[in-house]
Coordinates of C-alpha atoms and ligand atoms in Angstrom, one line a residue:
Chain A
M1 CA 0.0 0.0 0.0
K2 CA 1.3 3.5 -0.9
I3 CA 2.2 6.1 1.7
G4 CA 1.4 8.9 -0.8
I5 CA 3.8 11.5 0.7
P6 CA 6.6 12.8 -1.6
V7 CA 10.1 11.8 -0.6
L8 CA 8.7 9.7 2.3
E9 CA 7.5 7.2 -0.2
E10 CA 11.1 6.8 -1.6
L11 CA 12.5 6.4 1.8
L12 CA 10.0 4.1 3.4
G13 CA 8.8 2.3 0.3
R14 CA 5.3 0.8 0.7
L15 CA 3.3 0.5 3.9
P16 CA 3.4 -3.3 4.6
K17 CA 0.4 -5.3 5.7
G18 CA -0.3 -5.3 9.5
K19 CA 1.8 -2.2 10.2
T20 CA 1.0 1.0 12.1
L21 CA 2.3 4.3 10.9
T22 CA 2.0 7.3 13.2
Y23 CA 2.3 10.9 12.1
Y24 CA 3.6 12.6 15.2
I25 CA 2.7 16.3 14.8
D26 CA 3.8 19.5 16.4
P27 CA 0.7 21.2 17.8
E28 CA 1.4 24.4 15.8
V29 CA 1.7 22.7 12.4
E30 CA -1.1 21.8 10.0
G31 CA -0.1 18.1 10.0
D32 CA -3.5 16.4 9.7
V33 CA -3.0 16.5 6.0
F34 CA -0.4 13.7 6.0
A35 CA -2.8 11.0 7.1
M36 CA -5.5 12.5 4.8
Q37 CA -3.1 12.2 1.9
T38 CA -2.2 8.6 2.7
L39 CA -5.9 7.8 2.9
Y40 CA -6.8 9.5 -0.3
T41 CA -3.9 8.0 -2.3
N42 CA -5.2 4.5 -1.3
L43 CA -8.8 5.3 -2.1
E44 CA -7.7 6.0 -5.6
E45 CA -5.8 2.7 -5.6
G46 CA -9.1 1.0 -4.9
H47 CA -8.4 -0.1 -1.3
R48 CA -11.2 -0.2 1.3
C49 CA -10.3 2.8 3.5
A50 CA -11.9 4.3 6.6
Y51 CA -11.4 7.6 8.4
V52 CA -12.2 8.2 12.1
T53 CA -13.2 11.7 13.0
S54 CA -13.2 13.0 16.6
T55 CA -12.9 16.8 16.2
M56 CA -15.4 17.7 13.5
N57 CA -18.6 16.4 11.9
S58 CA -18.5 14.5 8.7
S59 CA -19.4 17.3 6.4
S60 CA -16.5 19.4 7.8
V61 CA -14.2 16.4 7.2
K62 CA -15.3 16.2 3.6
N63 CA -14.7 19.9 3.2
R64 CA -11.3 19.6 4.7
F65 CA -10.4 17.0 2.2
R66 CA -12.0 19.1 -0.6
E67 CA -9.5 21.9 0.3
F68 CA -6.8 19.8 -1.2
G69 CA -8.9 18.7 -4.1
W70 CA -9.9 15.3 -2.7
E71 CA -13.5 14.3 -3.2
L72 CA -14.4 11.6 -0.7
D73 CA -18.0 11.2 -2.0
D74 CA -16.6 9.8 -5.3
F75 CA -15.5 6.6 -3.6
Q76 CA -17.6 3.5 -2.8
N77 CA -14.6 2.1 -1.0
F78 CA -14.6 4.9 1.6
S79 CA -16.3 4.9 4.9
M80 CA -16.4 7.4 7.7
I81 CA -16.5 6.6 11.4
D82 CA -18.2 9.4 13.2
A83 CA -16.8 9.7 16.7
Y84 CA -17.8 13.4 17.0
S85 CA -21.5 13.9 16.6
G86 CA -22.3 12.0 19.7
F87 CA -20.1 14.3 21.7
V88 CA -21.9 17.5 20.7
G89 CA -25.3 15.8 20.8
S90 CA -26.1 15.8 17.1
T91 CA -27.1 12.8 14.9
S92 CA -25.0 11.1 12.3
E93 CA -25.8 9.5 8.9
E94 CA -22.5 7.6 8.7
R95 CA -22.2 3.8 8.5
Y96 CA -20.1 3.6 11.6
V97 CA -21.1 5.7 14.5
V98 CA -19.6 5.9 18.0
K99 CA -22.6 7.0 20.0
D100 CA -20.6 8.1 23.0
P101 CA -17.1 9.1 22.0
S102 CA -16.1 9.6 25.7
N103 CA -16.7 5.9 26.3
P104 CA -13.4 4.1 25.7
S105 CA -14.9 0.6 25.4
E106 CA -17.4 1.7 22.7
L107 CA -14.6 3.4 20.7
D108 CA -12.5 0.3 21.1
E109 CA -15.3 -2.0 19.9
V110 CA -16.1 0.1 16.8
I111 CA -12.5 0.6 15.8
R112 CA -11.6 -3.1 16.1
K113 CA -14.6 -3.9 13.9
V114 CA -13.6 -1.3 11.3
L115 CA -10.0 -2.6 11.3
R116 CA -11.2 -6.1 10.4
E117 CA -13.4 -4.8 7.7
N118 CA -11.0 -2.4 5.9
D119 CA -7.6 -2.4 4.3
L120 CA -6.6 0.9 5.9
V121 CA -8.0 2.7 8.9
V122 CA -6.9 6.3 9.5
V123 CA -7.5 7.7 13.0
G124 CA -7.8 11.4 12.3
A125 CA -7.0 12.6 15.8
L126 CA -5.7 10.0 18.3
S127 CA -4.7 12.9 20.5
A128 CA -8.3 14.2 20.7
M129 CA -9.4 10.7 21.9
I130 CA -6.7 10.8 24.6
D131 CA -7.9 14.3 25.5
I132 CA -11.5 13.1 26.0
C133 CA -10.8 9.7 27.5
G134 CA -7.6 10.4 29.4
E135 CA -4.0 9.3 29.1
D136 CA -4.8 5.6 29.8
F137 CA -6.5 5.6 26.4
A138 CA -3.1 5.1 24.8
G139 CA -3.2 1.5 26.0
I140 CA -6.5 0.9 24.1
A141 CA -4.9 2.4 20.9
E142 CA -2.0 0.1 21.4
G143 CA -4.5 -2.8 21.3
W144 CA -5.6 -1.6 17.8
T145 CA -2.0 -2.0 16.5
G146 CA -2.4 -5.7 17.4
V147 CA -5.7 -6.0 15.6
A148 CA -4.1 -4.5 12.5
R149 CA -1.2 -6.9 12.7
D150 CA -3.5 -9.9 13.1
S151 CA -6.0 -8.9 10.5
G152 CA -3.4 -7.8 7.9
S153 CA -4.9 -4.3 7.6
R154 CA -3.0 -1.1 8.1
L155 CA -3.4 1.6 10.8
V156 CA -2.4 5.2 10.5
F157 CA -2.6 7.6 13.4
S158 CA -2.6 11.3 13.3
F159 CA -1.2 12.2 16.7
V160 CA -0.7 15.8 17.8
A161 CA 2.1 15.9 20.3
W162 CA 0.7 18.3 23.0
P163 CA 2.7 18.4 26.2
Y164 CA 1.4 15.1 27.5
S165 CA 3.4 13.1 30.0
E166 CA 6.6 11.6 28.7
S167 CA 5.3 8.1 29.3
V168 CA 2.3 8.7 27.0
L169 CA 4.5 10.3 24.3
N170 CA 6.9 7.3 24.5
R171 CA 4.1 4.8 24.4
I172 CA 2.7 6.2 21.2
K173 CA 6.1 6.0 19.6
D174 CA 6.9 2.6 20.9
M175 CA 3.7 1.0 19.8
S176 CA 4.0 2.2 16.2
N177 CA 6.0 0.4 13.5
A178 CA 6.9 3.7 11.9
V179 CA 6.9 7.2 13.3
V180 CA 7.1 10.3 11.0
T181 CA 7.5 13.5 12.9
V182 CA 5.9 16.7 11.4
G183 CA 7.4 19.8 12.9
G184 CA 7.8 23.5 12.6
V185 CA 10.7 25.7 11.6
H186 CA 10.6 28.3 14.4
H187 CA 12.0 31.7 14.7
R188 CA 9.7 33.7 17.0
V189 CA 6.9 32.4 14.9
V190 CA 6.5 29.3 12.8
L191 CA 8.2 30.1 9.5
G192 CA 8.0 26.8 7.8
Y193 CA 7.3 23.1 8.2
Y194 CA 9.4 19.9 7.9
Y195 CA 9.0 16.2 8.3
G196 CA 11.4 13.5 9.2
I197 CA 11.5 9.8 10.0
L198 CA 11.9 8.9 13.6
K199 CA 11.7 5.2 13.0
A200 CA 10.4 2.5 10.7
D201 CA 10.9 -1.2 11.4
W202 CA 10.7 -2.5 7.8
V203 CA 13.6 -0.5 6.3
D204 CA 16.9 1.1 7.3
V205 CA 16.0 4.7 7.6
E206 CA 18.3 7.6 6.9
N207 CA 18.3 10.7 9.0
V208 CA 16.5 13.1 6.8
A209 CA 14.4 16.2 7.2
V210 CA 12.3 17.4 4.4
L211 CA 10.8 20.9 4.2
F212 CA 7.3 20.9 2.9
R213 CA 4.5 23.2 2.0
L214 CA 0.8 22.6 1.7
V215 CA -0.6 23.2 -1.7
R216 CA -4.3 23.6 -2.3
P217 CA -5.3 21.6 -4.2
G218 CA -2.5 19.1 -4.0
G219 CA -1.6 18.5 -0.4
V220 CA 1.9 17.9 1.0
R221 CA 4.7 19.0 -1.3
A222 CA 8.4 18.8 -0.5
Y223 CA 10.4 22.0 -1.2
I224 CA 13.9 23.1 -1.1
P225 CA 14.7 25.8 1.4
K226 CA 16.6 28.9 0.3
I227 CA 19.3 30.4 2.4
L228 CA 20.6 33.8 1.5
V229 CA 24.3 34.8 1.7
T230 CA 24.7 38.5 1.8
G231 CA 27.3 41.0 2.8
P232 CA 29.3 44.0 1.5
F233 CA 31.3 44.2 -1.7
N234 CA 34.3 41.8 -1.7
A235 CA 33.5 40.2 1.7
G236 CA 33.8 36.7 0.4
K237 CA 30.2 35.8 -0.4
S238 CA 30.9 34.0 -3.7
S239 CA 33.8 32.1 -2.0
F240 CA 31.4 31.1 0.8
V241 CA 28.8 29.8 -1.6
H242 CA 31.3 27.9 -3.6
S243 CA 33.1 26.3 -0.7
I244 CA 29.9 25.1 1.0
S245 CA 28.2 23.9 -2.2
N246 CA 28.3 20.5 -3.8
K247 CA 28.0 22.5 -7.0
A248 CA 27.8 26.2 -7.6
V249 CA 27.7 28.8 -10.3
S250 CA 28.6 32.5 -10.2
V251 CA 28.3 35.2 -12.8
D252 CA 31.3 37.4 -12.2
R253 CA 32.6 40.3 -14.2
L254 CA 36.1 41.6 -13.3
G255 CA 36.0 39.6 -10.1
T256 CA 32.8 41.0 -8.7
T257 CA 29.4 39.3 -8.8
V258 CA 26.8 40.8 -11.2
A259 CA 24.1 38.2 -10.7
L260 CA 23.2 35.7 -8.0
D261 CA 25.7 33.1 -6.9
H262 CA 23.8 29.8 -6.8
G263 CA 24.8 26.8 -4.9
H264 CA 23.3 23.6 -3.6
V265 CA 24.2 21.7 -0.5
E266 CA 23.1 18.4 0.9
Y267 CA 23.7 18.6 4.6
K268 CA 22.5 16.3 7.4
G269 CA 19.5 15.3 5.4
F270 CA 18.6 18.8 4.3
S271 CA 18.7 19.7 0.7
I272 CA 19.3 23.4 0.6
D273 CA 19.6 26.0 -2.1
I274 CA 22.1 28.8 -1.3
F275 CA 21.9 32.1 -3.0
G276 CA 24.7 34.7 -2.8
T277 CA 23.7 38.2 -3.5
P278 CA 25.9 40.8 -5.3
G279 CA 27.5 43.2 -2.9
Q280 CA 26.9 46.3 -4.8
E281 CA 24.2 48.7 -3.8
R282 CA 22.5 48.8 -7.2
F283 CA 21.4 45.2 -6.5
D284 CA 19.6 46.0 -3.3
P285 CA 16.0 45.5 -4.7
L286 CA 17.0 41.9 -5.4
L287 CA 17.6 41.4 -1.7
K288 CA 14.0 42.2 -1.0
V289 CA 12.7 39.7 -3.5
L290 CA 14.9 37.0 -2.1
G291 CA 14.3 37.9 1.5
R292 CA 10.6 37.1 1.1
E293 CA 11.4 33.6 -0.2
A294 CA 14.3 32.7 2.1
L295 CA 14.3 30.8 5.4
G296 CA 17.5 32.2 6.8
V297 CA 20.3 34.6 6.2
I298 CA 24.1 34.4 6.4
L299 CA 25.9 37.7 6.5
V300 CA 29.5 37.6 5.4
V301 CA 31.8 40.4 6.5
D302 CA 35.4 40.9 5.8
S303 CA 37.0 41.0 9.3
T304 CA 39.8 43.1 8.1
Q305 CA 37.6 45.9 6.7
P306 CA 35.7 47.6 9.6
K307 CA 34.9 50.5 7.2
T308 CA 32.4 48.1 5.5
F309 CA 30.5 47.3 8.7
P310 CA 27.9 50.1 8.4
R311 CA 27.1 48.8 5.0
A312 CA 26.9 45.2 6.4
K313 CA 24.5 46.4 9.0
Q314 CA 22.4 48.1 6.4
M315 CA 22.1 44.9 4.4
L316 CA 21.2 43.0 7.5
E317 CA 18.3 45.3 8.1
A318 CA 17.1 45.0 4.6
T319 CA 16.9 41.3 4.8
T320 CA 15.8 40.8 8.4
R321 CA 12.8 43.0 7.9
F322 CA 11.2 39.7 6.8
G323 CA 11.7 38.3 10.2
L324 CA 14.3 35.8 9.2
P325 CA 17.0 34.5 11.6
Y326 CA 20.6 35.1 10.7
V327 CA 24.2 34.2 11.5
I328 CA 27.3 36.2 10.8
A329 CA 30.4 34.8 9.2
A330 CA 33.5 36.8 10.3
N331 CA 35.4 36.0 7.1
K332 CA 39.1 36.3 6.1
Q333 CA 40.3 35.2 9.5
D334 CA 43.5 34.0 7.9
M335 CA 44.5 37.6 7.1
P336 CA 46.7 39.7 9.3
G337 CA 44.7 42.3 11.2
A338 CA 41.5 40.3 11.1
L339 CA 39.2 41.4 13.9
S340 CA 37.9 38.7 16.3
P341 CA 34.2 37.9 16.4
E342 CA 33.9 39.7 19.7
E343 CA 35.6 42.8 18.3
I344 CA 33.2 42.7 15.4
R345 CA 30.2 42.4 17.7
K346 CA 31.4 45.5 19.5
R347 CA 32.1 47.6 16.4
M348 CA 28.8 46.6 14.8
A349 CA 26.9 47.1 18.1
L350 CA 25.3 43.6 17.8
P351 CA 23.4 42.1 20.7
D352 CA 25.0 39.2 22.6
D353 CA 22.7 36.5 21.3
I354 CA 23.6 37.0 17.6
L355 CA 26.0 34.3 16.5
I356 CA 29.3 35.4 14.9
I357 CA 31.4 32.6 13.6
P358 CA 35.0 32.8 12.3
T359 CA 35.5 31.6 8.7
V360 CA 38.1 31.4 5.9
A361 CA 35.7 31.1 3.0
K362 CA 38.6 30.8 0.5
N363 CA 39.4 27.3 1.8
G364 CA 36.1 26.4 3.4
E365 CA 37.2 26.7 7.1
G366 CA 34.2 27.3 9.3
V367 CA 31.5 27.5 6.6
Y368 CA 29.7 24.4 7.8
D369 CA 29.7 25.7 11.4
V370 CA 27.8 28.7 10.1
L371 CA 25.3 26.5 8.3
E372 CA 24.9 24.3 11.3
A373 CA 24.3 27.3 13.6
L374 CA 21.6 28.6 11.2
L375 CA 19.9 25.3 11.0
K376 CA 19.9 24.9 14.7
L377 CA 18.3 28.3 15.0
L378 CA 15.6 27.2 12.6
I379 CA 14.8 23.6 13.6
G380 CA 16.1 23.6 17.2
G381 CA 14.4 26.8 18.3
R382 CA 11.5 25.6 20.4
Y383 CA 8.8 27.5 22.3
D384 CA 10.9 28.8 25.0
E385 CA 13.6 30.6 23.0
P386 CA 14.7 33.8 24.8
Chain B
M1 CA 30.3 37.0 30.2
Q2 CA 27.9 39.6 31.2
I3 CA 24.3 38.7 30.9
L4 CA 22.0 41.6 30.1
L5 CA 18.3 41.1 30.8
I6 CA 16.5 43.4 28.5
I7 CA 12.7 43.5 29.1
I8 CA 10.9 45.4 26.4
M9 CA 7.7 47.0 27.8
V10 CA 4.5 47.7 26.0
K11 CA 1.9 50.1 27.2
L12 CA -1.6 49.0 27.1
G13 CA -2.9 52.4 26.2
F14 CA -6.4 52.9 27.7
I15 CA -5.8 51.2 30.9
D16 CA -2.4 52.9 31.4
L17 CA -0.5 49.7 32.2
D18 CA 3.1 48.8 31.3
I19 CA 3.7 45.2 30.8
P20 CA 6.6 43.3 29.3
K21 CA 6.3 42.2 25.7
G22 CA 5.6 38.5 25.5
S23 CA 3.1 38.6 28.4
N24 CA 0.0 36.5 28.7
L25 CA -2.7 38.0 30.9
M26 CA -5.9 36.5 32.3
V27 CA -9.0 38.6 32.3
Y28 CA -11.0 37.4 35.3
G29 CA -14.2 38.5 36.8
P30 CA -17.9 37.7 37.4
P31 CA -20.3 37.2 34.4
L32 CA -21.7 40.3 32.8
I33 CA -19.3 42.7 34.4
G34 CA -17.9 43.8 31.1
K35 CA -14.9 41.5 30.5
S36 CA -15.6 41.2 26.8
A37 CA -16.3 44.9 26.4
F38 CA -13.0 45.5 28.1
V39 CA -11.1 43.1 25.9
R40 CA -12.7 44.5 22.7
T41 CA -11.9 48.1 23.8
L42 CA -8.3 47.1 24.4
F43 CA -8.1 45.2 21.1
N44 CA -9.6 48.1 19.2
E45 CA -7.1 50.5 20.8
E46 CA -4.0 48.5 20.1
V47 CA -4.9 47.4 16.6
S48 CA -5.9 50.9 15.6
N49 CA -2.4 51.9 16.8
G50 CA -0.7 49.5 14.4
A51 CA -0.6 46.2 16.3
G52 CA -1.6 43.0 14.5
G53 CA -4.8 41.7 16.1
I54 CA -6.0 38.1 16.4
Y55 CA -9.4 37.5 18.0
V56 CA -10.3 34.0 19.0
S57 CA -14.0 33.9 19.7
T58 CA -15.9 31.1 21.4
K59 CA -19.0 33.2 22.2
D60 CA -19.8 35.2 19.1
T61 CA -19.6 34.4 15.4
A62 CA -17.2 36.3 13.2
E63 CA -20.2 38.3 11.8
T64 CA -21.3 39.5 15.3
L65 CA -17.8 40.5 16.1
M66 CA -17.2 42.3 12.8
E67 CA -20.4 44.3 13.4
W68 CA -19.1 45.4 16.8
F69 CA -15.7 46.4 15.5
E70 CA -17.2 48.1 12.4
K71 CA -19.1 50.4 14.7
V72 CA -15.8 51.6 16.3
G73 CA -14.2 51.8 12.9
L74 CA -11.9 48.8 12.9
D75 CA -11.8 46.3 10.1
D76 CA -8.3 45.1 9.6
F77 CA -7.7 42.3 12.0
R78 CA -8.0 38.5 12.1
I79 CA -10.7 36.3 13.6
I80 CA -10.8 32.6 14.6
D81 CA -14.4 31.8 14.9
C82 CA -15.1 28.7 17.1
V83 CA -18.9 29.2 17.0
S84 CA -20.2 29.1 13.4
K85 CA -19.2 25.5 12.7
A86 CA -21.4 24.2 15.5
M87 CA -24.3 26.3 14.3
M88 CA -24.6 26.1 10.6
E89 CA -23.4 24.0 7.7
D90 CA -19.9 24.9 6.7
V91 CA -19.2 28.5 6.0
A92 CA -16.1 29.1 3.9
D93 CA -13.0 30.6 5.4
T94 CA -11.5 33.9 4.1
D95 CA -8.1 35.4 4.4
K96 CA -9.1 37.1 7.6
I97 CA -11.6 34.8 9.1
K98 CA -11.0 31.1 9.9
R99 CA -13.7 28.9 11.4
V100 CA -12.9 25.8 13.5
S101 CA -14.9 23.6 15.8
I102 CA -14.3 24.4 19.5
M103 CA -13.3 20.8 20.0
D104 CA -10.5 21.2 17.5
L105 CA -7.7 22.7 19.6
T106 CA -5.1 21.8 17.0
G107 CA -7.2 23.7 14.4
I108 CA -7.2 26.8 16.7
S109 CA -3.4 26.5 17.3
V110 CA -2.6 26.1 13.6
R111 CA -4.8 29.1 12.6
V112 CA -3.2 31.3 15.3
N113 CA 0.2 30.4 13.9
G114 CA -0.8 31.0 10.4
F115 CA -1.9 34.5 11.3
L116 CA 1.3 35.1 13.3
E117 CA 3.5 34.1 10.4
E118 CA 1.6 36.4 8.1
Y119 CA 2.0 39.4 10.4
W120 CA 5.6 38.5 11.1
R121 CA 6.6 38.2 7.5
S122 CA 4.9 41.5 6.6
G123 CA 6.9 43.3 9.2
V124 CA 4.3 43.7 12.0
R125 CA 6.1 43.1 15.3
D126 CA 3.5 44.0 17.8
I127 CA 0.7 41.4 18.2
L128 CA -2.3 41.3 20.4
L129 CA -4.2 38.1 20.8
A130 CA -7.6 38.2 22.5
F131 CA -9.2 34.9 23.6
D132 CA -12.8 35.2 24.6
T133 CA -13.4 32.8 26.5
I134 CA -11.3 30.1 28.0
S135 CA -14.3 29.1 30.1
A136 CA -16.1 27.9 26.9
L137 CA -13.3 25.5 26.2
L138 CA -13.5 24.2 29.7
M139 CA -17.2 23.4 29.1
Y140 CA -16.3 20.9 26.3
L141 CA -12.9 19.7 27.3
N142 CA -11.3 18.5 30.5
P143 CA -9.0 21.0 32.3
Q144 CA -5.8 19.0 31.5
T145 CA -6.4 19.3 27.8
V146 CA -7.1 23.0 28.0
F147 CA -3.9 23.6 30.1
R148 CA -1.8 21.8 27.6
F149 CA -3.3 23.9 24.8
L150 CA -2.8 27.1 26.7
H151 CA 0.8 26.2 27.6
V152 CA 1.6 25.9 23.9
L153 CA -0.3 29.0 22.9
A154 CA 1.1 31.2 25.7
S155 CA 4.7 30.0 24.9
R156 CA 4.2 31.0 21.3
L157 CA 3.0 34.4 22.2
R158 CA 6.0 34.8 24.5
A159 CA 8.4 33.7 21.7
A160 CA 6.8 36.1 19.2
R161 CA 6.9 38.8 21.9
G162 CA 3.2 39.4 21.5
V163 CA 0.6 40.0 24.2
G164 CA -2.2 37.6 24.9
V165 CA -5.4 38.3 26.9
Y166 CA -7.6 35.4 27.9
V167 CA -11.1 35.8 29.4
V168 CA -12.0 33.5 32.3
E169 CA -15.4 33.6 34.0
E170 CA -15.3 33.8 37.8
G171 CA -17.4 31.3 39.6
M172 CA -17.6 28.9 36.7
H173 CA -14.7 26.6 37.6
D174 CA -13.5 24.9 40.7
D175 CA -10.6 26.5 42.7
K176 CA -8.0 24.0 41.5
T177 CA -8.8 24.8 37.8
T178 CA -8.7 28.6 38.5
T179 CA -5.4 28.3 40.4
T180 CA -3.8 26.3 37.7
L181 CA -5.0 28.7 35.0
K182 CA -3.6 31.7 36.9
Q183 CA -0.2 29.9 37.0
L184 CA -0.1 29.8 33.2
F185 CA -0.3 33.5 32.9
N186 CA 2.0 36.4 33.8
G187 CA -0.7 38.5 35.4
V188 CA -4.4 38.9 36.0
I189 CA -6.7 41.8 35.2
E190 CA -9.4 41.4 37.9
F191 CA -12.9 42.8 37.9
K192 CA -15.3 43.5 40.7
E193 CA -18.6 45.2 41.3
D194 CA -19.2 47.3 44.4
E195 CA -22.3 49.4 45.1
E196 CA -23.3 49.2 41.5
K197 CA -19.9 50.5 40.3
R198 CA -17.5 48.5 38.3
F199 CA -13.7 48.3 39.0
F200 CA -10.7 46.5 37.6
R201 CA -7.1 46.1 38.8
F202 CA -3.9 44.4 37.6
I203 CA -2.1 41.9 39.7
S204 CA 1.2 40.1 38.9
S205 CA 3.9 38.5 41.0
S206 CA 5.8 41.8 41.0
S207 CA 3.1 44.5 41.0
R208 CA -0.5 45.3 41.9
T209 CA -2.5 48.4 40.9
D210 CA -5.3 50.0 42.9
W211 CA -8.9 49.3 41.9
K212 CA -9.9 51.6 39.0
E213 CA -13.5 52.5 38.2
F214 CA -14.8 52.0 34.7
V215 CA -18.2 52.4 32.9
I216 CA -19.5 50.9 29.8
E217 CA -20.8 53.3 27.1
D218 CA -22.0 52.0 23.7
G219 CA -20.5 48.6 24.5
K220 CA -17.1 50.2 25.1
V221 CA -15.2 50.5 28.3
V222 CA -14.5 54.1 29.4
I223 CA -12.5 55.2 32.3
P224 CA -14.2 58.2 33.8
Ligands
LIG401 N1 42.5 35.7 2.6 C1 41.3 35.4 2.3 N2 40.7 35.8 1.1 C2 39.4 35.6 0.9 C3 38.6 34.9 1.8 N3 37.4 34.7 1.3 C4 37.4 35.4 0.1 N4 38.7 35.9 -0.2 C5 39.1 36.7 -1.3 O1 38.4 37.9 -1.3 C6 38.1 38.3 -2.7 C7 36.6 38.5 -2.8 O2 35.9 37.2 -2.7 P1 34.5 37.0 -3.3 O3 34.1 35.6 -2.8 O4 34.5 37.2 -4.8 O5 33.7 38.1 -2.6 P2 32.2 38.6 -2.9 O6 31.7 39.0 -1.5 O7 31.5 37.6 -3.6 O8 32.4 39.9 -3.7 P3 31.4 40.7 -4.6 O9 30.5 39.7 -5.3 O10 32.2 41.5 -5.5 O11 30.7 41.6 -3.7 C8 38.6 37.2 -3.6 O12 39.9 37.6 -4.0 C9 38.7 36.0 -2.6 O13 39.8 35.1 -3.1 C10 39.2 34.4 3.0 O14 38.6 33.8 3.9 N5 40.5 34.7 3.2
LIG402 MG1 30.5 37.7 -5.4

């Protein structure tokens, strides 16, 4: 059976019989689409698929699918399990109904039956069931993985990882054959989304993180993040892009860049496009266009040229207006008279929490430290950043 | 290394209160005393002065809210309407109005973050989020679930250096719930009625204002 998510499909292959796949979702990310996409892909393949709703009525579920261009009513092989209406006291027309969704044993009974009668069962909000029935409910859900195994069907959970107790979070991960995490790229606000594989017991998984967007219609689409390398004239931007990239092109005239440097780097499972901007002021409008698209900024300064620092600061302001995180590369550290990062911080009047990392772009020294620091800001920055 | 603790303050204009950016405040008082009017007046004031505004409503539909704000001349803000879905067949979302079921906390969280990102990327750095009311969530969901949700939401507002105000009805919840709620927030704007006059004050771990009288005129809170 297909998984239906780009890139994930290549990494995990097909979803084998009897397996449970959990999408483990950051509460701030619109991650319910993953399980919906897996379901819809298999409806199209002709499999008997069922969707359990706990947080909205069935017409809202259908509209939610419709947002992505997926028409559930077209499929005879689809059934809905309504575990919502009973909760708000309305009636339901669906084939399977959980009359009292706050009753764990009724939920258990219905889901077990549905698992035996279908090839794929998608539980749209396992976390909402736990919210209603309590943390012990994880044990009941664990039982369903056994039913899937024995009946040869497949079970997919959408689980929103609210701050539950560690033991519940671990239990959810442990009981699943595969866990795909869906997370946010944070910098004060959520700037982007990514997914990665935490585990899968039927293949050897690589450590990858894939940035994605939601396309309407279309669903989950992988995309390549852009990182912007900017800085004053002659600071070493082109050298930086070239030494970090697996391949790169520049359009230089008389040693200065007159168009974008473009490089591409595969790093720790990320596939990243790097753009170096020209340093001359006449290209500033370009900065604005790129800044809107980018996910982060690397500012390269020539540590031996303090007279260029005001210009560096100006470029930083132009790009960070878009709210992007940035890291500074204190370049040309091999040259005599190069100022230390701390000296640069002082002269540029930068706050203590801005990262300034020494580099020698010409031979690649330190360039990956810069990238690493920027990625950490983006992916590692959780709710409680300062 | 020297650690500098810089707290950036914002002034909540009409109540003349300085609070640190990134604060989450509980608006707490007996039913019908004017908490919603208070929150709307504050919201109108801040958003008119350039802040981005996100209004999460569990009591009124987006249409009712719009009507109120149109009267005071405010139309550019965002609404998360947690009422319509339960009342009518699906009404479509717009750029400024998203509708979710009150049971769908993830839906609320995701919509808030969508609006935050939009404001952030367009250069708006001051954000006010009004949540009216938390008490309605507690009618449908157990307290633990609501606390987890609020923990994530308040942390996000803190990280984004926005300000959140959350309405809680006095007398509707048990003491344990109220106490736990208070711990999630940085301060409380409290209301009381005394000899037919209405008062509010602000209490946080570090400060406490005197009771201030207010009246409600045309649905707006006015400090005489
Ligand atoms: N010694 C030393 N020279 C460097 C370093 N990085 C770059 N350079 C030299 O500095 C000059 C400018 O480098 P580029 O990479 O072209 O700089 P740029 O920022 O792209 O320049 P523009 O596109 O003209 O703004 C070249 O001669 C590089 O060889 C470094 O770390 N150390
Ligand atoms: Mg160049």
